[in-house]
Coordinates of C-alpha atoms in Angstrom, one line a residue:
Chain H
M1 CA 74.2 68.0 52.9
S2 CA 71.4 68.8 51.0
D3 CA 68.5 66.0 51.0
P4 CA 66.0 66.9 54.3
D5 CA 66.4 63.8 55.0
A6 CA 69.7 63.6 55.7
T7 CA 69.9 66.2 57.5
A8 CA 66.9 64.8 59.9
A9 CA 69.4 61.4 60.4
E10 CA 71.5 63.3 61.5
L11 CA 69.2 65.3 63.3
V12 CA 68.2 61.7 65.1
A13 CA 71.9 61.3 65.6
A14 CA 72.2 64.7 67.3
F15 CA 69.5 63.5 70.3
P16 CA 70.5 59.8 71.1
E17 CA 69.2 60.1 74.4
L18 CA 65.4 61.3 73.8
R19 CA 64.9 58.0 72.2
A20 CA 63.6 55.7 75.0
P21 CA 66.3 53.0 75.3
R22 CA 65.5 49.5 73.8
E23 CA 65.4 47.8 77.5
V24 CA 62.8 50.7 78.6
V25 CA 61.2 50.0 75.1
D26 CA 60.8 45.9 75.9
A27 CA 59.7 46.0 79.2
A28 CA 57.0 48.3 78.6
K29 CA 56.4 45.6 75.6
G30 CA 55.8 43.2 78.4
L31 CA 52.9 44.9 80.7
L32 CA 49.9 44.2 78.9
T33 CA 50.0 41.3 80.9
W34 CA 48.7 43.5 83.7
R35 CA 45.7 43.5 81.8
T36 CA 42.9 41.3 83.7
I37 CA 39.5 41.0 83.3
D38 CA 37.1 40.1 86.7
S39 CA 38.6 40.9 89.5
E40 CA 38.4 43.7 92.2
L41 CA 40.4 46.6 92.7
A42 CA 41.8 47.1 95.9
A43 CA 42.7 50.4 96.6
L44 CA 45.6 51.1 98.1
T45 CA 45.1 52.9 101.7
F46 CA 48.6 53.3 103.1
D47 CA 51.8 53.4 102.1
S48 CA 54.9 53.8 104.3
L49 CA 56.9 56.1 101.6
L50 CA 54.1 59.1 101.1
D51 CA 52.2 58.5 104.2
D52 CA 53.7 58.2 107.1
E53 CA 56.2 60.9 107.4
Q54 CA 56.7 60.6 110.5
A55 CA 56.6 56.8 110.4
A56 CA 59.9 57.4 108.0
V57 CA 62.0 59.3 110.3
R58 CA 61.0 57.1 113.3
S59 CA 62.4 54.3 111.5
G60 CA 64.9 55.4 109.1
H61 CA 66.1 52.8 106.7
G62 CA 62.8 50.7 107.9
P63 CA 60.9 48.5 105.1
R64 CA 58.8 50.0 103.0
A65 CA 54.7 49.2 103.7
L66 CA 51.9 48.8 101.9
A67 CA 48.4 47.9 102.6
F68 CA 45.5 47.5 99.9
E69 CA 41.7 47.3 100.7
S70 CA 39.5 46.4 98.4
E71 CA 35.5 45.5 100.2
D72 CA 35.8 41.9 101.7
L73 CA 39.9 41.8 101.8
E74 CA 42.5 43.4 103.2
I75 CA 46.3 43.4 102.0
E76 CA 48.9 44.2 104.0
I77 CA 53.1 44.0 102.9
E78 CA 56.0 45.0 103.6
V79 CA 59.1 45.1 101.4
L80 CA 62.6 44.0 103.8
P81 CA 65.9 44.2 102.1
S82 CA 69.0 42.6 102.9
A83 CA 72.2 42.4 101.8
D84 CA 71.7 40.9 97.6
R85 CA 68.1 40.5 97.3
R86 CA 64.6 41.5 98.8
R87 CA 62.0 40.1 100.5
L88 CA 58.0 40.9 100.0
V89 CA 55.8 39.3 103.0
G90 CA 52.3 40.0 103.1
R91 CA 49.1 39.1 105.2
L92 CA 45.3 39.2 104.0
A93 CA 42.7 39.9 106.7
P94 CA 40.3 38.3 107.2
P95 CA 42.9 35.7 107.7
T96 CA 42.0 32.9 104.7
P97 CA 44.4 30.2 102.2
A98 CA 45.0 31.5 98.6
D99 CA 46.9 31.6 95.9
V100 CA 48.8 35.2 95.0
D101 CA 50.4 36.0 92.3
V102 CA 52.4 38.0 92.1
V103 CA 53.6 40.0 88.9
V104 CA 56.3 41.7 89.0
G105 CA 57.2 43.4 86.0
D106 CA 56.7 41.4 82.6
R107 CA 56.5 38.0 84.9
T108 CA 54.2 36.1 87.7
V109 CA 54.9 34.0 90.8
T110 CA 52.1 32.6 92.1
V111 CA 52.8 31.5 96.0
P112 CA 49.9 30.0 98.5
A113 CA 48.9 32.1 101.6
D114 CA 48.7 30.1 104.6
E115 CA 45.8 29.4 107.2
L116 CA 46.8 32.9 108.4
G117 CA 46.6 34.3 105.4
R118 CA 50.4 35.3 105.5
F119 CA 52.6 35.0 102.3
A120 CA 55.9 35.8 100.8
V121 CA 58.1 36.0 97.9
D122 CA 61.6 36.9 97.0
L123 CA 62.1 40.1 94.9
P124 CA 64.6 41.2 92.6
E125 CA 67.2 44.3 94.0
A126 CA 66.1 46.8 91.7
R127 CA 62.5 48.4 92.0
V128 CA 60.4 47.2 90.2
P129 CA 56.6 47.9 89.4
V130 CA 55.3 45.2 91.1
A131 CA 50.9 43.9 91.5
L132 CA 48.7 41.2 93.3
A133 CA 46.2 39.2 92.1
V134 CA 44.5 37.6 95.9
R135 CA 42.6 34.7 95.1
V136 CA 40.4 33.0 97.5
P137 CA 38.4 30.2 97.1
G138 CA 35.1 30.8 96.2
S139 CA 35.5 34.4 95.8
D140 CA 36.5 37.1 92.9
P141 CA 39.7 37.5 92.6
V142 CA 41.1 40.6 93.9
R143 CA 43.9 42.5 92.6
T144 CA 46.2 45.7 93.6
A145 CA 46.8 48.7 91.3
P146 CA 50.8 48.3 90.1
L147 CA 52.7 50.3 92.2
A148 CA 56.9 50.5 92.1
I149 CA 58.4 48.7 94.7
Chain Q
M1 CA 52.2 53.0 63.3
D2 CA 50.0 53.9 60.0
Q3 CA 49.4 57.8 59.6
G4 CA 46.0 56.9 60.3
D5 CA 44.3 55.2 63.1
V6 CA 45.9 55.2 66.3
A7 CA 42.5 54.7 68.1
A8 CA 41.8 51.2 66.0
V9 CA 45.5 50.3 67.8
V10 CA 45.0 51.4 71.1
H11 CA 41.1 49.4 70.5
R12 CA 43.1 46.1 69.6
A13 CA 45.0 46.4 72.1
A14 CA 42.4 47.0 74.6
G15 CA 41.3 43.9 73.0
G16 CA 44.5 41.9 74.4
E17 CA 46.1 41.9 70.9
E18 CA 50.0 41.0 71.3
A19 CA 51.0 43.1 68.0
A20 CA 48.8 45.7 68.6
W21 CA 50.1 46.7 72.6
H22 CA 53.8 46.0 70.8
Q23 CA 52.7 48.6 68.3
L24 CA 52.1 51.7 70.7
V25 CA 54.6 51.4 72.9
E26 CA 57.2 51.3 69.7
S27 CA 55.5 54.1 68.7
F28 CA 55.4 56.2 71.9
S29 CA 58.0 55.1 73.6
S30 CA 60.2 58.0 72.7
L31 CA 57.6 60.8 74.0
V32 CA 56.7 59.1 77.1
W33 CA 60.2 59.4 78.0
S34 CA 61.5 62.3 76.8
V35 CA 58.5 64.2 79.2
A36 CA 60.4 61.7 81.9
L37 CA 63.8 63.4 81.5
R38 CA 62.3 66.2 81.0
Q39 CA 60.7 66.9 84.4
G40 CA 64.4 66.2 85.9
L41 CA 64.5 62.6 86.0
S42 CA 67.8 60.4 85.9
R43 CA 67.5 57.5 83.7
P44 CA 67.0 54.7 85.4
D45 CA 64.5 57.3 87.5
A46 CA 63.0 58.0 84.0
G47 CA 63.0 54.4 82.9
E48 CA 60.6 53.8 85.7
A49 CA 58.4 57.0 84.8
V50 CA 57.8 54.8 81.4
Q51 CA 57.1 51.9 82.5
M52 CA 54.1 53.2 85.0
T53 CA 52.9 55.5 82.5
F54 CA 52.2 51.9 80.2
L55 CA 50.7 50.7 83.2
R56 CA 48.3 53.1 83.3
L57 CA 47.8 53.0 79.6
V58 CA 47.1 49.3 80.2
E59 CA 44.5 50.2 82.9
N60 CA 42.7 52.8 80.1
L61 CA 43.1 50.9 77.4
G62 CA 39.2 50.6 76.9
R63 CA 38.3 53.7 79.0
L64 CA 40.5 56.5 77.0
R65 CA 37.4 59.2 75.8
E66 CA 39.3 60.2 73.2
P67 CA 41.8 57.3 71.8
E68 CA 42.9 59.2 69.0
A69 CA 44.5 61.9 71.2
L70 CA 46.6 59.0 73.2
G71 CA 49.8 61.5 72.6
G72 CA 48.7 63.9 74.7
W73 CA 47.3 61.6 77.0
L74 CA 50.8 60.3 77.2
A75 CA 52.3 62.9 77.7
T76 CA 49.7 64.5 81.0
T77 CA 50.1 61.1 82.0
A78 CA 54.1 60.9 81.7
R79 CA 54.3 64.2 83.4
R80 CA 52.2 62.7 86.2
E81 CA 54.1 59.8 86.8
A82 CA 57.7 61.5 86.6
W83 CA 56.4 63.9 89.1
R84 CA 55.5 61.0 91.8
V85 CA 58.5 58.8 90.9
S86 CA 60.7 62.1 91.6
R87 CA 58.2 62.7 95.0
R88 CA 59.2 59.1 96.3
V89 CA 63.3 59.0 95.2
A90 CA 63.5 62.4 96.9
K91 CA 61.6 60.8 100.3
E92 CA 63.8 57.5 99.9
V93 CA 66.7 56.8 101.7
P94 CA 69.7 56.4 99.2
T95 CA 70.4 52.4 99.7
E96 CA 73.4 50.8 98.3
S97 CA 71.2 48.8 96.6
T98 CA 69.6 52.3 94.3
A99 CA 73.3 53.3 94.0
D100 CA 74.3 50.7 92.2
L101 CA 71.3 50.8 90.4
D102 CA 72.2 54.5 88.9
A103 CA 75.7 53.5 88.5
G104 CA 74.8 50.7 85.8
A105 CA 72.6 53.0 83.2
V106 CA 73.3 51.4 80.4
D107 CA 73.5 54.7 77.8
P108 CA 75.1 57.7 78.5
G109 CA 73.2 60.9 79.8
P110 CA 72.9 64.5 79.1
E111 CA 75.7 65.3 81.0
E112 CA 77.8 63.1 78.7
R113 CA 76.6 65.0 75.5
A114 CA 80.0 65.6 75.1
L115 CA 80.6 61.8 73.6
V116 CA 77.9 62.4 71.3
G117 CA 80.8 63.6 69.2
E118 CA 81.3 67.3 66.9
R119 CA 79.3 66.5 64.7
A120 CA 76.1 66.3 67.2
R121 CA 77.2 68.9 68.9
V122 CA 77.0 71.3 66.0
V123 CA 73.8 69.8 64.6
R124 CA 72.3 70.4 68.4
Q125 CA 73.2 74.0 68.3
A126 CA 71.6 74.9 65.3
F127 CA 68.5 73.1 66.9
G128 CA 68.6 75.3 69.5
R129 CA 68.5 78.7 67.3
L130 CA 65.1 77.3 65.6
P131 CA 62.2 79.2 66.4
E132 CA 60.7 77.2 69.0
R133 CA 57.8 76.5 67.3
C134 CA 59.9 74.4 64.4
A135 CA 61.8 72.9 67.1
R136 CA 58.6 71.9 68.9
L137 CA 57.7 69.9 65.2
L138 CA 60.7 68.5 64.4
E139 CA 61.7 67.0 67.7
L140 CA 58.3 65.1 67.4
V141 CA 58.0 64.5 64.0
V142 CA 61.6 63.8 63.4
I143 CA 63.5 63.2 66.5
L144 CA 60.3 61.2 68.3
A145 CA 58.9 59.8 64.9
L146 CA 55.7 60.3 66.1
P147 CA 52.2 60.0 63.7
Y148 CA 51.3 63.1 62.1
T149 CA 47.8 62.6 63.2
Q150 CA 49.1 63.1 67.1
V151 CA 51.6 65.4 65.8
A152 CA 49.2 67.5 64.7
R153 CA 46.5 67.0 67.5
M154 CA 49.6 67.5 69.8
L155 CA 50.4 70.8 68.2
E156 CA 46.7 71.8 67.2
M157 CA 47.7 72.5 63.3
P158 CA 45.7 70.5 60.4
I159 CA 47.2 67.3 59.2
G160 CA 48.0 68.4 56.2
S161 CA 50.4 70.7 56.7
I162 CA 52.9 68.7 58.6
G163 CA 54.9 67.2 55.7
P164 CA 55.2 71.2 54.0
T165 CA 56.4 72.0 57.8
R166 CA 58.6 69.5 58.6
A167 CA 60.8 70.1 55.1
R168 CA 60.6 74.0 55.6
C169 CA 62.3 73.5 58.9
L170 CA 64.5 71.1 58.3
Q171 CA 65.1 73.7 55.4
R172 CA 66.1 76.2 58.4
L173 CA 67.8 73.6 60.1
R174 CA 70.2 72.9 57.0
A175 CA 70.8 77.0 56.6
L176 CA 71.2 76.9 60.5
L177 CA 74.0 74.7 60.3
A178 CA 75.7 75.7 57.5
D179 CA 76.0 79.1 59.7
E180 CA 77.4 77.3 62.0
V181 CA 79.9 75.3 60.1
D182 CA 81.2 78.7 59.3
R183 CA 81.1 80.1 63.0
D184 CA 83.3 77.8 63.7
E185 CA 85.7 77.8 61.0

């Protein structure tokens, strides 16, 4: 073993855990779809997991609740767990019909919000980065920063 | 990625060019991953921290102040995202689904190092006896395969000295390996 390249190869082989697993790399490659233009970014204003310890203690296994605010729109969501899947339910305030793009990892699902601003979509069982883009007719789209839920 | 132009690739990715983005992810994902692991995250959680770190990069592609210093920016961001994930995980009530997720991790974790093999064990021991600067450089250049330009910035070394230092450090590792083998016999 006198060749430096052979030593380098041995070194690489000895630390397999430090190299990102293929599925992690492939997932990251899909993330460029988060890049958006011409939309307002709503700020995360509430996360039941981080912001409300009392609520977490009180509710125990209660659903994760999040709220985002832009200048003209508030978006509230809850993540409801069930046996084999999870469901994201949301509400827009003020209430308005809209198209809601739910970006889950590198996949986008579009669901309608009804006249009361309510919408719902299934989530995979595993935690994933999720973001929303809310398109209210006649207004600029509002998107949320991605968050693992 | 070419040794030269990380900044140019960042610029192209900022313009929406998929191939450029893929190049950035391929080049830097192991750096981000290893930083997340070092923060004590489990492999599934480290995977999440990697995703969040690259999301931050997507958001900031057009506004990086020093795109040529991307490696350092990603390492810092990865530490922050790893901290955020660990904080959330600590607060999370374990559910059946997250337990399944952990159990379903595909690759062996650090705890399973023994499974890596006898020769790898010897290499790791020898690596552990390298001077810190050598170990750091070999980790970035060889194990994580980062572009020399990034390693030069991260270690504050002139780029021209990376190649020779790599060769010298590999030589030291070889000598230590010979020692380890003698010792074992």
